[in-house]
Amino acid sequence: MLRSSLRVEVVQATPAPRDIAANLETTAAMVEASAADVIVFPELFLTGYQTAALEELAMPTTDARLGSLAARCAERETALLVGFIERAAEGYYDAYLAIDADGTILPAVRKTHLFGAEGDVFLAGDSLDPITLCGTPIGVINCFELEFPEVARTLALKGAALLLAGSANMHPYSEDHRIASTARALENRLPVAYANRVGSESGHTFCGFSRIVDRDGSLLGELGEDEQGSLVADLAVNATVPTEVAMLAQRRPELYSG
């Protein structure tokens, strides 16, 4: 049975570049301290925003280090989304590690729309499907994907009750994701929780503004441009949408193309 609400926490922090052990420790400590049902970290948080020498950083989801993190999630009964570089037989993916509240590690959620130099080193994911965390269908959105309405809409049409987005968004694009997170919530009448990073790395300065937006587009909380910390909100995931703004029910796909 679908839960009526989920307590979601988004983390805004600076990962240690190329120091997986330190970033795993930070992630585990945040899980330990969290009272949320689901905690969301920024894109590529376990490695930092790296596009070189990926063979030193990439991990399969079966890596023992991730198993230890899963055990911590099970102890706390907290689900986790954290960005990492996935090692697969065919290459590397910019992906999200998804761990359910019972410690189950799900298949990695692979980024489908790559930004800039990412396309030179990462393979693009080829599916958009909700995952299930805490018994709730959730759409996971990775950074640049937030700027494509089709990504969120596809996840919504496939049954997502909540959109969780993680990012390594940098200047000069800070306003893009503030606008896009609100738009995706309104377009689909789904809450959007967005975790971005801060700090500088690999020639980029990351712009923060992690935020949680309710299904009506109202801002429930936002962190600052350089602020380290987290936001927590209880989000309705089984709410009835008023008929006049039920966008999914009023779609006319026979008119749409391209």
PDB file of C-alpha atoms in Angstrom:
ATOM      1  CA  MET A   1       0.000   0.000   0.000  1.00  0.00           C
ATOM      2  CA  LEU A   2       1.331   3.415  -0.994  1.00  0.00           C
ATOM      3  CA  ARG A   3       2.293   5.576   1.956  1.00  0.00           C
ATOM      4  CA  SER A   4       0.553   8.918   2.378  1.00  0.00           C
ATOM      5  CA  SER A   5       3.779  10.836   2.960  1.00  0.00           C
ATOM      6  CA  LEU A   6       7.551  10.549   3.034  1.00  0.00           C
ATOM      7  CA  ARG A   7      10.013  12.579   5.056  1.00  0.00           C
ATOM      8  CA  VAL A   8      12.732  13.588   2.601  1.00  0.00           C
ATOM      9  CA  GLU A   9      16.109  15.157   3.369  1.00  0.00           C
ATOM     10  CA  VAL A  10      18.320  16.800   0.741  1.00  0.00           C
ATOM     11  CA  VAL A  11      22.005  17.322   1.507  1.00  0.00           C
ATOM     12  CA  GLN A  12      24.065  20.255   0.230  1.00  0.00           C
ATOM     13  CA  ALA A  13      27.775  19.673   0.772  1.00  0.00           C
ATOM     14  CA  THR A  14      31.212  19.602  -0.848  1.00  0.00           C
ATOM     15  CA  PRO A  15      32.639  16.141  -1.562  1.00  0.00           C
ATOM     16  CA  ALA A  16      36.361  15.466  -1.264  1.00  0.00           C
ATOM     17  CA  PRO A  17      37.717  15.169  -4.831  1.00  0.00           C
ATOM     18  CA  ARG A  18      38.680  11.580  -5.682  1.00  0.00           C
ATOM     19  CA  ASP A  19      38.516  10.501  -2.021  1.00  0.00           C
ATOM     20  CA  ILE A  20      35.868   7.802  -1.962  1.00  0.00           C
ATOM     21  CA  ALA A  21      36.656   6.744   1.607  1.00  0.00           C
ATOM     22  CA  ALA A  22      36.119  10.254   2.961  1.00  0.00           C
ATOM     23  CA  ASN A  23      32.911  10.731   0.999  1.00  0.00           C
ATOM     24  CA  LEU A  24      31.556   7.364   2.110  1.00  0.00           C
ATOM     25  CA  GLU A  25      32.281   8.381   5.691  1.00  0.00           C
ATOM     26  CA  THR A  26      30.429  11.677   5.215  1.00  0.00           C
ATOM     27  CA  THR A  27      27.485   9.903   3.619  1.00  0.00           C
ATOM     28  CA  ALA A  28      27.288   7.261   6.351  1.00  0.00           C
ATOM     29  CA  ALA A  29      27.446   9.922   9.066  1.00  0.00           C
ATOM     30  CA  MET A  30      24.593  11.855   7.456  1.00  0.00           C
ATOM     31  CA  VAL A  31      22.515   8.678   7.208  1.00  0.00           C
ATOM     32  CA  GLU A  32      23.251   7.942  10.861  1.00  0.00           C
ATOM     33  CA  ALA A  33      22.095  11.403  11.919  1.00  0.00           C
ATOM     34  CA  SER A  34      19.045  11.570   9.660  1.00  0.00           C
ATOM     35  CA  ALA A  35      15.464  11.166  10.805  1.00  0.00           C
ATOM     36  CA  ALA A  36      14.223  11.088   7.206  1.00  0.00           C
ATOM     37  CA  ASP A  37      12.698   8.214   5.273  1.00  0.00           C
ATOM     38  CA  VAL A  38      14.857   9.063   2.253  1.00  0.00           C
ATOM     39  CA  ILE A  39      18.057  11.122   2.111  1.00  0.00           C
ATOM     40  CA  VAL A  40      19.337  12.540  -1.199  1.00  0.00           C
ATOM     41  CA  PHE A  41      22.910  13.607  -1.985  1.00  0.00           C
ATOM     42  CA  PRO A  42      24.291  15.516  -4.977  1.00  0.00           C
ATOM     43  CA  GLU A  43      25.454  14.049  -8.272  1.00  0.00           C
ATOM     44  CA  LEU A  44      28.789  12.152  -8.174  1.00  0.00           C
ATOM     45  CA  PHE A  45      29.075  12.812  -4.445  1.00  0.00           C
ATOM     46  CA  LEU A  46      31.089   9.681  -3.701  1.00  0.00           C
ATOM     47  CA  THR A  47      33.890  10.704  -6.078  1.00  0.00           C
ATOM     48  CA  GLY A  48      33.552  14.415  -6.642  1.00  0.00           C
ATOM     49  CA  TYR A  49      32.858  15.834 -10.104  1.00  0.00           C
ATOM     50  CA  GLN A  50      35.539  13.950 -12.004  1.00  0.00           C
ATOM     51  CA  THR A  51      35.887  13.204 -15.712  1.00  0.00           C
ATOM     52  CA  ALA A  52      39.472  11.841 -15.809  1.00  0.00           C
ATOM     53  CA  ALA A  53      41.133   8.567 -14.748  1.00  0.00           C
ATOM     54  CA  LEU A  54      37.739   7.066 -14.011  1.00  0.00           C
ATOM     55  CA  GLU A  55      39.153   3.559 -13.681  1.00  0.00           C
ATOM     56  CA  GLU A  56      40.439   4.613 -10.248  1.00  0.00           C
ATOM     57  CA  LEU A  57      37.011   5.789  -9.114  1.00  0.00           C
ATOM     58  CA  ALA A  58      34.361   3.611 -10.719  1.00  0.00           C
ATOM     59  CA  MET A  59      32.598   0.906  -8.717  1.00  0.00           C
ATOM     60  CA  PRO A  60      29.998  -1.736  -9.469  1.00  0.00           C
ATOM     61  CA  THR A  61      26.973  -1.769  -7.192  1.00  0.00           C
ATOM     62  CA  THR A  62      28.359  -5.002  -5.729  1.00  0.00           C
ATOM     63  CA  ASP A  63      31.439  -3.234  -4.308  1.00  0.00           C
ATOM     64  CA  ALA A  64      31.931  -4.171  -0.641  1.00  0.00           C
ATOM     65  CA  ARG A  65      32.261  -0.512   0.326  1.00  0.00           C
ATOM     66  CA  LEU A  66      28.739   0.113  -0.891  1.00  0.00           C
ATOM     67  CA  GLY A  67      27.557  -2.938   1.011  1.00  0.00           C
ATOM     68  CA  SER A  68      28.790  -1.352   4.227  1.00  0.00           C
ATOM     69  CA  LEU A  69      26.818   1.779   3.406  1.00  0.00           C
ATOM     70  CA  ALA A  70      23.743  -0.348   2.743  1.00  0.00           C
ATOM     71  CA  ALA A  71      24.119  -1.953   6.164  1.00  0.00           C
ATOM     72  CA  ARG A  72      24.070   1.504   7.733  1.00  0.00           C
ATOM     73  CA  CYS A  73      20.870   2.338   5.848  1.00  0.00           C
ATOM     74  CA  ALA A  74      19.266  -0.851   7.149  1.00  0.00           C
ATOM     75  CA  GLU A  75      20.268  -0.039  10.723  1.00  0.00           C
ATOM     76  CA  ARG A  76      18.668   3.404  10.452  1.00  0.00           C
ATOM     77  CA  GLU A  77      15.759   2.267   8.248  1.00  0.00           C
ATOM     78  CA  THR A  78      16.619   5.122   5.909  1.00  0.00           C
ATOM     79  CA  ALA A  79      16.665   4.931   2.114  1.00  0.00           C
ATOM     80  CA  LEU A  80      19.510   6.627   0.262  1.00  0.00           C
ATOM     81  CA  LEU A  81      20.244   8.190  -3.109  1.00  0.00           C
ATOM     82  CA  VAL A  82      23.859   9.216  -3.678  1.00  0.00           C
ATOM     83  CA  GLY A  83      25.722   9.945  -6.897  1.00  0.00           C
ATOM     84  CA  PHE A  84      28.663   7.748  -7.935  1.00  0.00           C
ATOM     85  CA  ILE A  85      30.537   6.465 -10.981  1.00  0.00           C
ATOM     86  CA  GLU A  86      29.209   3.045 -11.887  1.00  0.00           C
ATOM     87  CA  ARG A  87      31.578   0.516 -13.416  1.00  0.00           C
ATOM     88  CA  ALA A  88      29.844  -1.755 -15.932  1.00  0.00           C
ATOM     89  CA  ALA A  89      31.219  -4.259 -18.428  1.00  0.00           C
ATOM     90  CA  GLU A  90      30.677  -1.833 -21.294  1.00  0.00           C
ATOM     91  CA  GLY A  91      32.074   1.290 -19.617  1.00  0.00           C
ATOM     92  CA  TYR A  92      31.334   3.942 -17.000  1.00  0.00           C
ATOM     93  CA  TYR A  93      28.088   5.662 -16.049  1.00  0.00           C
ATOM     94  CA  ASP A  94      27.321   8.840 -14.137  1.00  0.00           C
ATOM     95  CA  ALA A  95      24.753   7.178 -11.901  1.00  0.00           C
ATOM     96  CA  TYR A  96      22.815   7.185  -8.661  1.00  0.00           C
ATOM     97  CA  LEU A  97      23.286   4.496  -6.059  1.00  0.00           C
ATOM     98  CA  ALA A  98      19.849   3.655  -4.683  1.00  0.00           C
ATOM     99  CA  ILE A  99      19.558   1.810  -1.367  1.00  0.00           C
ATOM    100  CA  ASP A 100      16.170   1.017   0.152  1.00  0.00           C
ATOM    101  CA  ALA A 101      15.443   1.403   3.849  1.00  0.00           C
ATOM    102  CA  ASP A 102      15.968  -2.319   4.428  1.00  0.00           C
ATOM    103  CA  GLY A 103      19.480  -2.126   2.972  1.00  0.00           C
ATOM    104  CA  THR A 104      18.630  -3.543  -0.445  1.00  0.00           C
ATOM    105  CA  ILE A 105      20.871  -2.097  -3.169  1.00  0.00           C
ATOM    106  CA  LEU A 106      18.826  -1.466  -6.304  1.00  0.00           C
ATOM    107  CA  PRO A 107      20.191  -1.356  -9.865  1.00  0.00           C
ATOM    108  CA  ALA A 108      22.005   1.932 -10.442  1.00  0.00           C
ATOM    109  CA  VAL A 109      19.979   4.767 -11.971  1.00  0.00           C
ATOM    110  CA  ARG A 110      22.038   5.886 -14.963  1.00  0.00           C
ATOM    111  CA  LYS A 111      22.061   9.466 -16.234  1.00  0.00           C
ATOM    112  CA  THR A 112      20.407   9.604 -19.654  1.00  0.00           C
ATOM    113  CA  HIS A 113      21.256  13.172 -20.713  1.00  0.00           C
ATOM    114  CA  LEU A 114      24.947  14.013 -20.338  1.00  0.00           C
ATOM    115  CA  PHE A 115      26.251  17.575 -20.035  1.00  0.00           C
ATOM    116  CA  GLY A 116      29.343  18.947 -21.765  1.00  0.00           C
ATOM    117  CA  ALA A 117      32.488  16.847 -21.313  1.00  0.00           C
ATOM    118  CA  GLU A 118      30.515  14.130 -19.498  1.00  0.00           C
ATOM    119  CA  GLY A 119      29.641  12.720 -22.912  1.00  0.00           C
ATOM    120  CA  ASP A 120      33.325  12.129 -23.636  1.00  0.00           C
ATOM    121  CA  VAL A 121      33.853   9.761 -20.709  1.00  0.00           C
ATOM    122  CA  PHE A 122      30.469   8.418 -19.610  1.00  0.00           C
ATOM    123  CA  LEU A 123      27.960   6.240 -21.400  1.00  0.00           C
ATOM    124  CA  ALA A 124      24.390   7.520 -21.410  1.00  0.00           C
ATOM    125  CA  GLY A 125      21.690   5.514 -19.704  1.00  0.00           C
ATOM    126  CA  ASP A 126      18.921   4.229 -21.955  1.00  0.00           C
ATOM    127  CA  SER A 127      15.883   3.933 -19.688  1.00  0.00           C
ATOM    128  CA  LEU A 128      13.607   6.164 -17.638  1.00  0.00           C
ATOM    129  CA  ASP A 129      11.714   4.182 -15.034  1.00  0.00           C
ATOM    130  CA  PRO A 130      10.671   4.926 -11.456  1.00  0.00           C
ATOM    131  CA  ILE A 131      12.348   2.984  -8.675  1.00  0.00           C
ATOM    132  CA  THR A 132      10.716   1.910  -5.426  1.00  0.00           C
ATOM    133  CA  LEU A 133      12.004   3.236  -2.114  1.00  0.00           C
ATOM    134  CA  CYS A 134      10.051   2.882   1.131  1.00  0.00           C
ATOM    135  CA  GLY A 135       7.269   1.249  -0.870  1.00  0.00           C
ATOM    136  CA  THR A 136       6.853   4.405  -2.965  1.00  0.00           C
ATOM    137  CA  PRO A 137       7.445   4.776  -6.725  1.00  0.00           C
ATOM    138  CA  ILE A 138      10.046   7.519  -7.128  1.00  0.00           C
ATOM    139  CA  GLY A 139      11.424   9.249 -10.185  1.00  0.00           C
ATOM    140  CA  VAL A 140      15.165   9.925  -9.931  1.00  0.00           C
ATOM    141  CA  ILE A 141      16.480  12.885 -11.926  1.00  0.00           C
ATOM    142  CA  ASN A 142      20.210  13.508 -12.398  1.00  0.00           C
ATOM    143  CA  CYS A 143      21.275  17.150 -12.909  1.00  0.00           C
ATOM    144  CA  PHE A 144      20.959  18.094 -16.628  1.00  0.00           C
ATOM    145  CA  GLU A 145      17.936  15.789 -16.895  1.00  0.00           C
ATOM    146  CA  LEU A 146      15.997  18.317 -14.806  1.00  0.00           C
ATOM    147  CA  GLU A 147      16.087  20.714 -17.751  1.00  0.00           C
ATOM    148  CA  PHE A 148      14.244  18.280 -20.025  1.00  0.00           C
ATOM    149  CA  PRO A 149      10.489  18.301 -19.293  1.00  0.00           C
ATOM    150  CA  GLU A 150      10.201  14.937 -21.022  1.00  0.00           C
ATOM    151  CA  VAL A 151      12.261  13.187 -18.351  1.00  0.00           C
ATOM    152  CA  ALA A 152      10.048  14.172 -15.431  1.00  0.00           C
ATOM    153  CA  ARG A 153       6.887  13.682 -17.496  1.00  0.00           C
ATOM    154  CA  THR A 154       7.924  10.176 -18.521  1.00  0.00           C
ATOM    155  CA  LEU A 155       8.597   9.258 -14.897  1.00  0.00           C
ATOM    156  CA  ALA A 156       5.251  10.745 -13.853  1.00  0.00           C
ATOM    157  CA  LEU A 157       3.356   8.878 -16.566  1.00  0.00           C
ATOM    158  CA  LYS A 158       5.014   5.664 -15.394  1.00  0.00           C
ATOM    159  CA  GLY A 159       3.641   6.180 -11.902  1.00  0.00           C
ATOM    160  CA  ALA A 160       6.216   8.177  -9.927  1.00  0.00           C
ATOM    161  CA  ALA A 161       4.659   9.706  -6.802  1.00  0.00           C
ATOM    162  CA  LEU A 162       7.651  11.939  -6.054  1.00  0.00           C
ATOM    163  CA  LEU A 163      10.612  13.356  -7.989  1.00  0.00           C
ATOM    164  CA  LEU A 164      14.030  13.293  -6.307  1.00  0.00           C
ATOM    165  CA  ALA A 165      16.750  15.209  -8.122  1.00  0.00           C
ATOM    166  CA  GLY A 166      20.472  15.387  -7.449  1.00  0.00           C
ATOM    167  CA  SER A 167      22.890  17.703  -9.183  1.00  0.00           C
ATOM    168  CA  ALA A 168      26.374  19.104  -9.589  1.00  0.00           C
ATOM    169  CA  ASN A 169      25.019  22.306 -11.092  1.00  0.00           C
ATOM    170  CA  MET A 170      27.533  25.084 -11.536  1.00  0.00           C
ATOM    171  CA  HIS A 171      27.683  28.775 -12.317  1.00  0.00           C
ATOM    172  CA  PRO A 172      26.432  30.429 -14.467  1.00  0.00           C
ATOM    173  CA  TYR A 173      23.423  28.084 -14.457  1.00  0.00           C
ATOM    174  CA  SER A 174      22.060  28.543 -10.927  1.00  0.00           C
ATOM    175  CA  GLU A 175      18.738  30.041 -12.000  1.00  0.00           C
ATOM    176  CA  ASP A 176      18.147  27.286 -14.546  1.00  0.00           C
ATOM    177  CA  HIS A 177      17.606  24.639 -11.881  1.00  0.00           C
ATOM    178  CA  ARG A 178      15.662  26.886  -9.534  1.00  0.00           C
ATOM    179  CA  ILE A 179      13.207  27.558 -12.336  1.00  0.00           C
ATOM    180  CA  ALA A 180      13.226  23.992 -13.653  1.00  0.00           C
ATOM    181  CA  SER A 181      12.537  22.388 -10.262  1.00  0.00           C
ATOM    182  CA  THR A 182       9.439  24.538  -9.804  1.00  0.00           C
ATOM    183  CA  ALA A 183       8.303  23.932 -13.371  1.00  0.00           C
ATOM    184  CA  ARG A 184       8.688  20.147 -13.105  1.00  0.00           C
ATOM    185  CA  ALA A 185       6.619  20.152  -9.894  1.00  0.00           C
ATOM    186  CA  LEU A 186       3.829  22.206 -11.455  1.00  0.00           C
ATOM    187  CA  GLU A 187       3.795  20.372 -14.775  1.00  0.00           C
ATOM    188  CA  ASN A 188       3.375  16.999 -13.133  1.00  0.00           C
ATOM    189  CA  ARG A 189       1.736  17.971  -9.828  1.00  0.00           C
ATOM    190  CA  LEU A 190       4.453  16.084  -7.973  1.00  0.00           C
ATOM    191  CA  PRO A 191       6.758  17.250  -5.170  1.00  0.00           C
ATOM    192  CA  VAL A 192      10.369  17.818  -6.227  1.00  0.00           C
ATOM    193  CA  ALA A 193      13.280  17.531  -3.782  1.00  0.00           C
ATOM    194  CA  TYR A 194      16.561  18.819  -5.249  1.00  0.00           C
ATOM    195  CA  ALA A 195      20.056  18.312  -3.801  1.00  0.00           C
ATOM    196  CA  ASN A 196      22.900  20.324  -5.337  1.00  0.00           C
ATOM    197  CA  ARG A 197      26.516  20.588  -4.222  1.00  0.00           C
ATOM    198  CA  VAL A 198      28.715  23.564  -3.366  1.00  0.00           C
ATOM    199  CA  GLY A 199      32.443  24.301  -3.573  1.00  0.00           C
ATOM    200  CA  SER A 200      34.871  24.330  -6.502  1.00  0.00           C
ATOM    201  CA  GLU A 201      36.358  21.401  -8.397  1.00  0.00           C
ATOM    202  CA  SER A 202      37.658  20.565 -11.873  1.00  0.00           C
ATOM    203  CA  GLY A 203      37.454  24.194 -12.970  1.00  0.00           C
ATOM    204  CA  HIS A 204      33.820  24.622 -11.910  1.00  0.00           C
ATOM    205  CA  THR A 205      32.202  26.558  -9.070  1.00  0.00           C
ATOM    206  CA  PHE A 206      29.031  24.838  -7.950  1.00  0.00           C
ATOM    207  CA  CYS A 207      26.041  26.934  -7.038  1.00  0.00           C
ATOM    208  CA  GLY A 208      24.004  25.255  -4.290  1.00  0.00           C
ATOM    209  CA  PHE A 209      20.399  26.420  -3.904  1.00  0.00           C
ATOM    210  CA  SER A 210      19.201  22.937  -2.934  1.00  0.00           C
ATOM    211  CA  ARG A 211      15.455  23.152  -2.489  1.00  0.00           C
ATOM    212  CA  ILE A 212      12.210  21.314  -1.893  1.00  0.00           C
ATOM    213  CA  VAL A 213       9.157  22.289  -3.939  1.00  0.00           C
ATOM    214  CA  ASP A 214       5.632  21.066  -3.272  1.00  0.00           C
ATOM    215  CA  ARG A 215       3.312  19.763  -5.970  1.00  0.00           C
ATOM    216  CA  ASP A 216       1.648  23.186  -6.329  1.00  0.00           C
ATOM    217  CA  GLY A 217       4.989  24.876  -6.994  1.00  0.00           C
ATOM    218  CA  SER A 218       5.289  26.399  -3.530  1.00  0.00           C
ATOM    219  CA  LEU A 219       8.811  26.539  -2.113  1.00  0.00           C
ATOM    220  CA  LEU A 220       9.057  24.583   1.142  1.00  0.00           C
ATOM    221  CA  GLY A 221      12.705  25.421   1.754  1.00  0.00           C
ATOM    222  CA  GLU A 222      15.925  26.429   0.043  1.00  0.00           C
ATOM    223  CA  LEU A 223      19.575  26.538   1.050  1.00  0.00           C
ATOM    224  CA  GLY A 224      21.900  29.343   0.028  1.00  0.00           C
ATOM    225  CA  GLU A 225      24.396  29.552  -2.796  1.00  0.00           C
ATOM    226  CA  ASP A 226      27.406  28.570  -0.650  1.00  0.00           C
ATOM    227  CA  GLU A 227      25.666  27.044   2.371  1.00  0.00           C
ATOM    228  CA  GLN A 228      26.515  23.602   3.732  1.00  0.00           C
ATOM    229  CA  GLY A 229      23.645  21.749   5.351  1.00  0.00           C
ATOM    230  CA  SER A 230      20.401  19.955   4.628  1.00  0.00           C
ATOM    231  CA  LEU A 231      16.671  20.493   4.274  1.00  0.00           C
ATOM    232  CA  VAL A 232      13.908  18.199   5.509  1.00  0.00           C
ATOM    233  CA  ALA A 233      10.240  18.152   4.523  1.00  0.00           C
ATOM    234  CA  ASP A 234       7.291  15.800   4.871  1.00  0.00           C
ATOM    235  CA  LEU A 235       5.913  15.362   1.361  1.00  0.00           C
ATOM    236  CA  ALA A 236       2.496  13.985   0.468  1.00  0.00           C
ATOM    237  CA  VAL A 237       2.936  11.202  -2.060  1.00  0.00           C
ATOM    238  CA  ASN A 238      -0.639   9.982  -2.398  1.00  0.00           C
ATOM    239  CA  ALA A 239      -2.560  13.246  -2.489  1.00  0.00           C
ATOM    240  CA  THR A 240      -5.587  13.854  -4.683  1.00  0.00           C
ATOM    241  CA  VAL A 241      -4.906  16.497  -7.318  1.00  0.00           C
ATOM    242  CA  PRO A 242      -7.809  18.899  -8.020  1.00  0.00           C
ATOM    243  CA  THR A 243      -9.426  18.046 -11.359  1.00  0.00           C
ATOM    244  CA  GLU A 244      -8.815  21.465 -12.880  1.00  0.00           C
ATOM    245  CA  VAL A 245      -5.038  21.146 -12.454  1.00  0.00           C
ATOM    246  CA  ALA A 246      -4.695  17.401 -13.036  1.00  0.00           C
ATOM    247  CA  MET A 247      -2.275  17.842 -15.922  1.00  0.00           C
ATOM    248  CA  LEU A 248      -1.677  14.157 -16.572  1.00  0.00           C
ATOM    249  CA  ALA A 249      -5.395  13.421 -16.862  1.00  0.00           C
ATOM    250  CA  GLN A 250      -5.960  16.332 -19.250  1.00  0.00           C
ATOM    251  CA  ARG A 251      -3.157  15.535 -21.669  1.00  0.00           C
ATOM    252  CA  ARG A 252      -3.951  15.163 -25.379  1.00  0.00           C
ATOM    253  CA  PRO A 253      -1.048  13.071 -26.630  1.00  0.00           C
ATOM    254  CA  GLU A 254      -2.594  12.760 -30.093  1.00  0.00           C
ATOM    255  CA  LEU A 255      -1.617  16.418 -30.612  1.00  0.00           C
ATOM    256  CA  TYR A 256       1.976  16.090 -29.439  1.00  0.00           C
ATOM    257  CA  SER A 257       4.986  15.096 -31.494  1.00  0.00           C
ATOM    258  CA  GLY A 258       8.749  15.517 -31.469  1.00  0.00           C
TER     259      GLY A 258
END
